[in-house]
């Protein structure tokens, strides 16, 4: 007992006199130091995994105000607000991308700065830096596409409590940002290996990005207007060097012979074109892909859930979020090269078809590879979608999914009856009878297409685009027409439609629209060509009404306006600089971009 | 509970001299816990040394009147003498006090004389002297008020000497509510304490407690989580709210709520207020066994009803017609024909209430508790075993909550002056719920179109697949169809103490206390796929068939284990002594706490889902995760109190706190406080001039408190690379990424709360009226914020948080009480109310771009709960009115219809747009004024206890389905929305308008943020009511039963609300999109048996 008292007194004395607060030193369990990172190839790879994760790859989520996993994890779906699709979500709120891109820029700048201090073989270091600069170029080309000239940061800034104002930087000119993109990519091209694992940059990936970027810069110089002393717009004199750079980079890829157009299913051109976007590992045409895969990456998206036709929608709903317009459908020519306008007659003088698919007969096989239409089959199911039924000259319009027309009662009913015909297949809008096929997983059963279940990879850069970049650069530079014609005809031959014999700007652009439909290139094409305001402001897209003629027992078609009417102004060629950033930077960012 | 002085002498034994110190000091007993608790439980000790000066018998008058002397002795009911009792001749100022032996002597005039005896902690007593010259008097203790001992920071104190703002809730009040969640039992019991019961879901303990508005619920957090809840101290040790919620109310002795700077003694986080819980202790004497039970029902109070098929179809058609007008949509014939409507109305066509199909209106609950209490002089024990079980409101019985409580509290005296104590408690709570989140399932259920049948082709073997593809409520709430989510939580708390009274220094004792807590939880979520069906006709085979649609595929399971450990060591000394009328106490304490949490979880998907085990999953789909965190605090605490003759009270203390959340250079904070009290009622001039004042005290406190609350933002002072973080696919493999933590705040430190409180409390006419009033203010400085105003986004780093922001919370509280006896009826009534609101003082925000931007979007100086929107001015009654109103739809008011809400054109520019938005109310669903009234009545064996509770200056604005009809395209509107403006013929746009409460369906302009949809949720409800009858002891003694009481009680019994008719006024609006499990009333019958 006495001992206890002594101990108690002792404990108390020790306790009250303890001054050592090492008890409070806690260490995080998930934090690596710079030494642990830069000296380990595995950690450097992990560093790159994050840099790549932050790439603003314009995949399934593009134009939903978000970019794929950049910043969010794959929510959303492809949607341009042009004739590509009628479901358009406005990407007006891009403020958060400003901060996210600059955060990514800082990470790559930190890497470049720190790796320089590590004792590594020069070649290894160069390869690291080259890959890092490829990544940085990817970030900056996105920044400049969005906002024009932006502040250029090539080193991580250090914060100093006393003077945070000095952290604010002025915008560089648009051309200066494109020049930075070019110099980073030139370095990458010179120092990257010719091949790399799937999903990672190599020399050709850098060339493909250079081709895409320089074509964009060259177009801005050629078609745009210089404003704010070059903060947006590029002096026309720079058009040629930029286009030449695009031309050279494209040519290097084409001549390199490493890639060839995907032609795995030569006897079924439609299937071949569909599979080009699905069979990506080992694909001869794919230059740069982004992986989505549950088993190996735990990263999934919801493209199928969102875009499936109503007729086979997922048990949890959604569907129909992406429905190509009739205008888009008609951009696909017929196999013989004639214009793609559908032969449907006019109300009162309908052209009758026994089957809804007959109206698309002989269209460009790429149409069947890119678009699902009424009467075609997807995932083994016939896809339905129609406005209603015409009987004795009276139209009976359906209002919901899977309704029927009871011929005896002369009314639309919910369930089939003995003497009924299908009246609808699509609950949303009888005018939307086309759905996206490109990027949909043909194998996954529709009932398993729930949220976060899609694993389709994204094909970001492919030889097909490079050929079109080459054709356009060549044409705009005034090189011999045969060059552009040959590049376009390579694609048309692979597609299975008649070759062109002559070439002009609109033919190149139409080929691009068709070949690259739903690949999110059109969004930027219309901006760099400056045709968004001239061709799409106030424009009303068309939809297609399909009626079953219950007397003739066949189908008739009617063109109909379907949504649209959006106004585009010159200011829409750039986004506005985030207001909070302008207020912090004061005069350095001024009022931001013109027109706002 | 209260015993007398002589008892104490024998009971305390070795504490004798301590007790004497205590007695002499007459002061707060800042003694070792052993002693405190002994004293607290055994006696509410009257002071001895507070010897009032005999009132001077002034001048000649006194001499003239002097006639004879009366002497006597004053003692209490137990026979112990009472020194210091005031004796006054009624109607005069003449009087005296008793001496140390309780003896007095007083000269009184001849003739009829009445003497008034008064003493703190006792009821005043008047007696006519008549001819007696010797008059012995026995005073009765006033159990309720002044003699009361309350638990304060690291000790106990007599209520009269308390200088801080402290509210207490007694054990018997806690058990009345028959609610399993201890937090809910505090509702309305104490001023300044706001309790929100978020739902009644079994096993969820879905409650929040907030003291004086000091806690914050982020309106953007869909889960409605609270940040900065009060600090919870159970038996002297910091513990979690989860463990507190799950305590058995029968094992709680008392709950004290420290609301002002005196809470500072508990340091870290005490600025949000402290809930001090003391569990019951053993008492010396024969073994006493108590058994309490109640069995009852939980019944839904008020929950939104859904439209039936007729109402649904009518509203749908109306919306279609209105859309045609307001949105210029394509004119389509109404979806439902007149014939269909007639069929719905007559019941010929299906009308399904999907909510009723799964939800019933009541569920059972039961509670049992057995306590054993007893001990000898050297060893005392209290043991308790409790069980609480409840079912849920779903027909499928998928909901279940059970709770088991075990506790053993032991105190022993090892040798003279050395005591030991141990409190060991184990709680196990188990619950089961559907595999998917409750709120989303309720949302689904509310959305079903009531014209759909429950089953496909009305065959119960086939759940219906509706057009909307919603999952089926019957499957959602059934374990057999869709799996389950089970939780098993265990809390072990243990506290061990050694106390020693140092023999050679009078009044000094030392204590060591060690607490080890571990909690453990296991969650198992099994999600099972199932089919819903559509009944279809196959034209090819001319047959009907059931087409299946798969839901919740793939079947999957997820299991999570978590463990939290906490070590708390406290070493302290305590000093208590008196020098004449100077009473001094001092406390020194060292405390160190360290906490470690770790968890892991695993999930997999099934190919065959018959076995709900991880091992049965497909290995390709396995995923695992883990978590680990640790933190520590070190503190030095000091406290001194002093009083002069129990009249002037002063207490000062400090806390020197270190936290592992901060770097070495800024981890320590010094936080002092000071409080003082003046007992005016002890002053002669009050006593003489205001004899009806039994007690009157003025008190104030001021202190600075520190908080290291940077949850989720630890190690802000470090830089580095976080690993793993989300990664990328290279080749065919996934590479985990590195997160960048490359900016640090090396100076991050404590934020402080400066708390000021003034209070006045007293009692008049022997407690016929008691009152307590407090005003308070808490200013917080250095709240963490991002330096967004100056650092541009191009800097490119997730900025560390900086101690930047400031806010202020202030308010007042009032308590009024009355107790009396009328013949055999004893009754009391006590009412409390409180008001609190918080405003930002400084807030780091980006600079405004314009004056308007500044006014509209910056918050510095504003209340933190303001809601912006349109002012409204009733509803339009005619098209004429609409035409003449400022344009509010951007389309010449062509889309507006009668019944639509009239917005006010605040800036008078003829156009109503966002420039007309202004502050229209307060959000956060927090009432600004909160009140409660306790009423107790007892008559012979009967007792009644009632708590009325309510709130005002309280608005709610619901989201989603409760905010408008057809919030989701075809979702079923709640039936309340049928009371609306509509045309006499729904589909005839020209027919006459019939007024109603809500606007016509589908008119989108009505749903901007505006005053109309902010309901005044003022309410008053009978929160609890208990009626009991104790059988006469004479009857029971034959059966060797000491006491038997039967009772019936209810919780949330009756509700009166002002602005809400479709949902319970306490139904919370600020989380989970307003889809909450219903609130219930509980009705129970029970008995208490002791032997």
Coordinates of C-alpha atoms in Angstrom, one line a residue, chain B residues 398-719:
Chain B
X398 CA -36.5 -5.1 -42.2
X399 CA -35.7 -2.5 -39.7
X400 CA -34.6 -3.4 -36.2
X401 CA -32.6 -1.8 -33.4
X402 CA -31.3 -3.4 -30.3
X403 CA -29.1 -2.1 -27.6
X404 CA -27.6 -3.9 -24.6
X405 CA -26.0 -1.9 -21.8
X406 CA -23.9 -3.3 -19.0
X407 CA -22.2 -1.2 -16.3
X408 CA -20.3 -1.8 -13.1
X409 CA -19.2 1.1 -11.0
X410 CA -17.2 0.2 -7.9
X411 CA -15.7 2.4 -5.2
X412 CA -13.4 1.0 -2.5
X413 CA -11.4 2.4 0.3
X414 CA -8.1 0.5 0.3
X415 CA -6.6 2.0 3.4
X416 CA -6.9 5.2 5.3
X417 CA -7.0 8.0 2.9
X418 CA -6.5 5.9 -0.2
X419 CA -9.4 5.1 -2.4
X420 CA -9.9 3.4 -5.6
X421 CA -12.7 3.5 -8.1
X422 CA -13.5 1.8 -11.3
X423 CA -16.3 2.4 -13.8
X424 CA -16.6 -0.2 -16.6
X425 CA -19.4 -0.1 -19.1
X426 CA -20.1 -2.0 -22.3
X427 CA -22.6 -1.0 -24.9
X428 CA -23.6 -3.1 -27.8
X429 CA -26.0 -1.7 -30.3
X430 CA -27.2 -3.7 -33.3
X431 CA -29.3 -2.6 -36.1
X432 CA -30.6 -3.7 -39.5
X433 CA -31.8 -1.7 -42.4
X434 CA -32.3 -2.1 -46.2
X435 CA -29.2 -2.6 -48.3
X436 CA -29.7 0.7 -50.1
X437 CA -29.8 4.1 -48.4
X438 CA -33.1 4.7 -46.6
X439 CA -33.6 8.2 -48.1
X440 CA -33.2 7.1 -51.7
X441 CA -35.6 4.2 -51.2
X442 CA -38.2 6.6 -49.7
X443 CA -37.6 8.9 -52.6
X444 CA -38.3 6.0 -55.0
X445 CA -41.4 5.0 -53.2
X446 CA -42.7 8.5 -53.3
X447 CA -42.1 8.7 -57.0
X448 CA -44.2 5.7 -58.1
X449 CA -47.1 6.6 -60.3
X450 CA -50.2 5.5 -58.3
X451 CA -52.0 4.3 -61.5
X452 CA -49.4 1.5 -61.7
X453 CA -50.4 -1.8 -60.1
X454 CA -48.3 -3.2 -57.3
X455 CA -47.7 -6.4 -59.2
X456 CA -47.3 -7.2 -62.8
X457 CA -50.6 -8.6 -64.1
X458 CA -51.7 -8.5 -60.4
X459 CA -49.7 -11.6 -59.7
X460 CA -47.8 -11.2 -56.4
X461 CA -45.1 -13.5 -57.7
X462 CA -44.1 -10.7 -60.2
X463 CA -43.2 -7.3 -59.0
X464 CA -44.2 -4.6 -61.4
X465 CA -41.7 -2.9 -63.6
X466 CA -43.1 0.6 -64.1
X467 CA -42.6 2.9 -67.1
X468 CA -40.3 5.0 -65.0
X469 CA -38.1 2.0 -64.3
X470 CA -38.1 2.8 -60.6
X471 CA -37.1 0.0 -58.2
X472 CA -40.0 -1.6 -56.4
X473 CA -40.7 -0.5 -52.9
X474 CA -41.7 -4.0 -51.8
X475 CA -38.4 -5.3 -52.9
X476 CA -36.5 -2.3 -51.6
X477 CA -37.7 -2.9 -48.1
X478 CA -37.4 -6.6 -48.1
X479 CA -34.3 -8.6 -47.1
X480 CA -35.4 -11.5 -49.2
X481 CA -35.4 -9.5 -52.4
X482 CA -32.7 -6.8 -52.0
X483 CA -30.5 -7.8 -49.1
X484 CA -29.7 -5.9 -46.0
X485 CA -27.3 -3.6 -44.2
X486 CA -26.4 -4.7 -40.7
X487 CA -24.4 -2.7 -38.1
X488 CA -22.9 -4.0 -34.9
X489 CA -21.3 -1.4 -32.7
X490 CA -19.6 -2.0 -29.4
X491 CA -18.4 0.6 -27.0
X492 CA -16.2 -0.3 -24.0
X493 CA -15.5 2.6 -21.6
X494 CA -13.4 2.1 -18.5
X495 CA -12.2 4.5 -15.9
X496 CA -9.9 3.7 -13.0
X497 CA -9.1 6.1 -10.2
X498 CA -6.8 6.2 -7.3
X499 CA -7.2 9.0 -4.8
X500 CA -5.2 9.9 -1.8
X501 CA -5.8 12.4 1.0
X502 CA -2.4 13.8 1.9
X503 CA -2.3 13.5 5.6
X504 CA 0.3 16.2 6.4
X505 CA -1.3 19.1 4.5
X506 CA -4.7 20.0 5.6
X507 CA -7.2 20.0 2.7
X508 CA -4.8 18.5 0.1
X509 CA -5.6 15.4 -1.9
X510 CA -4.1 13.9 -5.0
X511 CA -5.6 11.7 -7.6
X512 CA -4.6 9.6 -10.6
X513 CA -7.2 8.6 -13.2
X514 CA -6.7 6.5 -16.2
X515 CA -9.4 5.8 -18.8
X516 CA -9.2 3.3 -21.6
X517 CA -12.0 3.3 -24.2
X518 CA -12.3 1.2 -27.2
X519 CA -15.1 1.1 -29.7
X520 CA -15.5 -1.3 -32.5
X521 CA -17.9 -1.5 -35.3
X522 CA -18.7 -3.9 -38.0
X523 CA -21.0 -3.2 -41.0
X524 CA -22.1 -5.7 -43.5
X525 CA -24.0 -4.6 -46.5
X526 CA -25.4 -7.3 -48.8
X527 CA -27.0 -6.0 -52.0
X528 CA -29.0 -8.6 -53.8
X529 CA -30.2 -8.4 -57.4
X530 CA -33.9 -9.2 -58.2
X531 CA -36.3 -8.9 -61.0
X532 CA -39.3 -6.7 -61.7
X533 CA -41.6 -7.6 -64.5
X534 CA -43.7 -6.2 -67.3
X535 CA -46.6 -8.2 -68.6
X536 CA -46.4 -8.2 -72.4
X537 CA -48.0 -9.6 -75.4
X538 CA -45.9 -11.4 -77.9
X539 CA -47.4 -10.9 -81.3
X540 CA -45.4 -13.8 -82.8
X541 CA -46.8 -16.4 -80.5
X542 CA -50.0 -14.6 -79.6
X543 CA -49.3 -15.2 -75.9
X544 CA -48.7 -13.0 -72.9
X545 CA -45.5 -13.3 -70.9
X546 CA -43.7 -11.7 -68.0
X547 CA -40.7 -9.8 -69.2
X548 CA -38.0 -9.5 -66.5
X549 CA -36.0 -6.4 -65.7
X550 CA -33.0 -6.8 -63.4
X551 CA -32.5 -4.5 -60.5
X552 CA -29.5 -3.9 -58.2
X553 CA -27.3 -6.1 -60.3
X554 CA -24.7 -7.4 -59.8
X555 CA -25.2 -8.8 -56.3
X556 CA -22.5 -7.6 -54.1
X557 CA -21.3 -7.4 -50.5
X558 CA -19.3 -4.9 -48.6
X559 CA -17.9 -5.4 -45.1
X560 CA -16.2 -2.8 -43.0
X561 CA -14.5 -3.0 -39.7
X562 CA -13.5 -0.1 -37.6
X563 CA -11.8 0.3 -34.3
X564 CA -11.1 3.4 -32.2
X565 CA -9.0 3.5 -29.1
X566 CA -8.5 6.2 -26.6
X567 CA -6.2 6.5 -23.6
X568 CA -6.7 9.3 -21.2
X569 CA -4.5 9.9 -18.2
X570 CA -5.2 12.5 -15.6
X571 CA -3.1 13.4 -12.6
X572 CA -4.3 16.0 -10.2
X573 CA -4.1 17.6 -6.9
X574 CA -6.8 19.4 -5.0
X575 CA -6.7 21.8 -2.2
X576 CA -9.5 23.1 -0.1
X577 CA -9.2 25.1 3.1
X578 CA -10.7 27.9 5.0
X579 CA -9.2 30.7 7.0
X580 CA -11.9 32.4 8.9
X581 CA -14.4 33.6 6.4
X582 CA -12.0 33.1 3.6
X583 CA -12.6 29.9 1.7
X584 CA -10.0 28.8 -0.8
X585 CA -9.9 26.0 -3.2
X586 CA -7.3 25.1 -5.8
X587 CA -6.9 22.4 -8.5
X588 CA -4.0 21.4 -10.6
X589 CA -4.3 18.8 -13.3
X590 CA -2.3 17.2 -16.0
X591 CA -4.0 15.4 -18.7
X592 CA -2.9 13.5 -21.8
X593 CA -5.1 11.9 -24.3
X594 CA -4.2 9.9 -27.3
X595 CA -6.5 8.4 -29.9
X596 CA -6.0 5.9 -32.6
X597 CA -8.5 4.8 -35.2
X598 CA -8.1 2.2 -37.8
X599 CA -10.4 0.6 -40.2
X600 CA -10.6 -1.7 -43.2
X601 CA -13.2 -2.6 -45.7
X602 CA -13.6 -5.1 -48.4
X603 CA -16.2 -5.6 -51.1
X604 CA -16.8 -8.1 -53.8
X605 CA -19.4 -9.0 -56.4
X606 CA -21.2 -12.3 -56.7
X607 CA -21.8 -14.7 -59.5
X608 CA -23.9 -16.8 -57.2
X609 CA -25.5 -14.7 -54.5
X610 CA -26.9 -17.5 -52.3
X611 CA -24.1 -17.1 -49.9
X612 CA -23.7 -13.7 -48.3
X613 CA -20.0 -14.1 -47.6
X614 CA -17.0 -12.2 -49.0
X615 CA -15.3 -15.6 -49.7
X616 CA -18.1 -16.5 -52.1
X617 CA -17.5 -13.4 -54.4
X618 CA -15.8 -13.3 -57.7
X619 CA -12.1 -12.6 -57.0
X620 CA -11.8 -10.3 -60.1
X621 CA -14.1 -7.8 -58.4
X622 CA -12.5 -7.7 -55.0
X623 CA -11.7 -4.3 -53.6
X624 CA -10.2 -3.3 -50.3
X625 CA -9.6 -0.1 -48.5
X626 CA -8.1 0.9 -45.2
X627 CA -7.9 3.9 -42.9
X628 CA -5.7 5.0 -40.0
X629 CA -5.5 8.1 -38.0
X630 CA -4.1 9.2 -34.7
X631 CA -4.1 12.3 -32.6
X632 CA -3.1 13.4 -29.2
X633 CA -3.6 16.2 -26.7
X634 CA -1.6 17.3 -23.6
X635 CA -2.9 19.7 -21.1
X636 CA -2.1 21.5 -17.9
X637 CA -5.1 22.8 -16.0
X638 CA -5.2 25.1 -13.0
X639 CA -8.1 26.5 -11.1
X640 CA -8.5 28.6 -8.0
X641 CA -11.6 29.6 -6.3
X642 CA -12.2 31.8 -3.4
X643 CA -15.1 33.1 -1.6
X644 CA -15.7 35.4 1.3
X645 CA -18.4 34.2 3.6
X646 CA -20.3 32.6 0.8
X647 CA -21.2 36.1 -0.4
X648 CA -18.5 37.1 -2.9
X649 CA -17.5 34.3 -5.1
X650 CA -14.5 34.3 -7.5
X651 CA -13.1 31.6 -9.7
X652 CA -10.2 31.8 -12.1
X653 CA -8.6 29.1 -14.1
X654 CA -6.6 28.3 -17.1
X655 CA -5.8 25.6 -19.5
X656 CA -2.5 25.2 -21.3
X657 CA -3.2 22.9 -24.1
X658 CA -1.1 21.1 -26.7
X659 CA -2.4 19.4 -29.8
X660 CA -0.9 17.1 -32.3
X661 CA -2.8 18.8 -35.0
X662 CA -0.3 21.7 -35.0
X663 CA 3.4 21.9 -35.6
X664 CA 5.8 22.2 -32.7
X665 CA 6.1 26.0 -32.8
X666 CA 2.4 26.6 -32.6
X667 CA 0.9 23.7 -30.9
X668 CA 0.5 25.1 -27.4
X669 CA -2.2 27.5 -26.4
X670 CA -2.9 29.2 -23.1
X671 CA -6.6 29.7 -22.4
X672 CA -7.6 31.5 -19.2
X673 CA -11.0 32.2 -17.8
X674 CA -12.5 34.1 -14.9
X675 CA -15.9 34.2 -13.2
X676 CA -17.4 35.9 -10.2
X677 CA -20.6 35.9 -8.3
X678 CA -22.2 38.1 -5.8
X679 CA -25.0 36.7 -3.6
X680 CA -27.0 39.7 -2.9
X681 CA -29.4 37.8 -0.8
X682 CA -26.7 37.3 1.8
X683 CA -26.3 41.0 2.1
X684 CA -28.0 42.6 5.2
X685 CA -29.6 45.4 3.2
X686 CA -31.3 42.9 1.0
X687 CA -32.3 40.6 3.8
X688 CA -33.7 43.5 5.7
X689 CA -35.4 45.4 3.0
X690 CA -36.5 42.6 0.8
X691 CA -37.3 39.8 3.1
X692 CA -39.2 37.9 0.4
X693 CA -36.0 37.4 -1.5
X694 CA -34.9 33.9 -0.6
X695 CA -31.9 33.9 -2.9
X696 CA -30.5 36.3 -5.4
X697 CA -27.2 36.1 -7.2
X698 CA -25.5 38.1 -9.8
X699 CA -22.8 36.3 -11.7
X700 CA -20.6 36.8 -14.7
X701 CA -17.9 34.9 -16.6
X702 CA -15.3 35.7 -19.2
X703 CA -12.8 33.4 -20.8
X704 CA -10.9 32.4 -23.9
X705 CA -11.1 28.9 -25.1
X706 CA -9.2 27.1 -27.7
X707 CA -10.2 24.6 -30.4
X708 CA -8.0 22.4 -32.5
X709 CA -10.9 21.3 -34.6
X710 CA -9.5 20.9 -38.1
X711 CA -11.1 17.6 -38.9
X712 CA -10.1 16.2 -42.2
X713 CA -7.4 18.7 -42.5
X714 CA -4.7 17.3 -40.3
X715 CA -1.0 17.7 -41.0
X716 CA -1.7 21.0 -42.7
X717 CA 1.8 22.1 -41.6
X718 CA 3.5 19.3 -43.6
X719 CA 4.3 19.1 -47.2

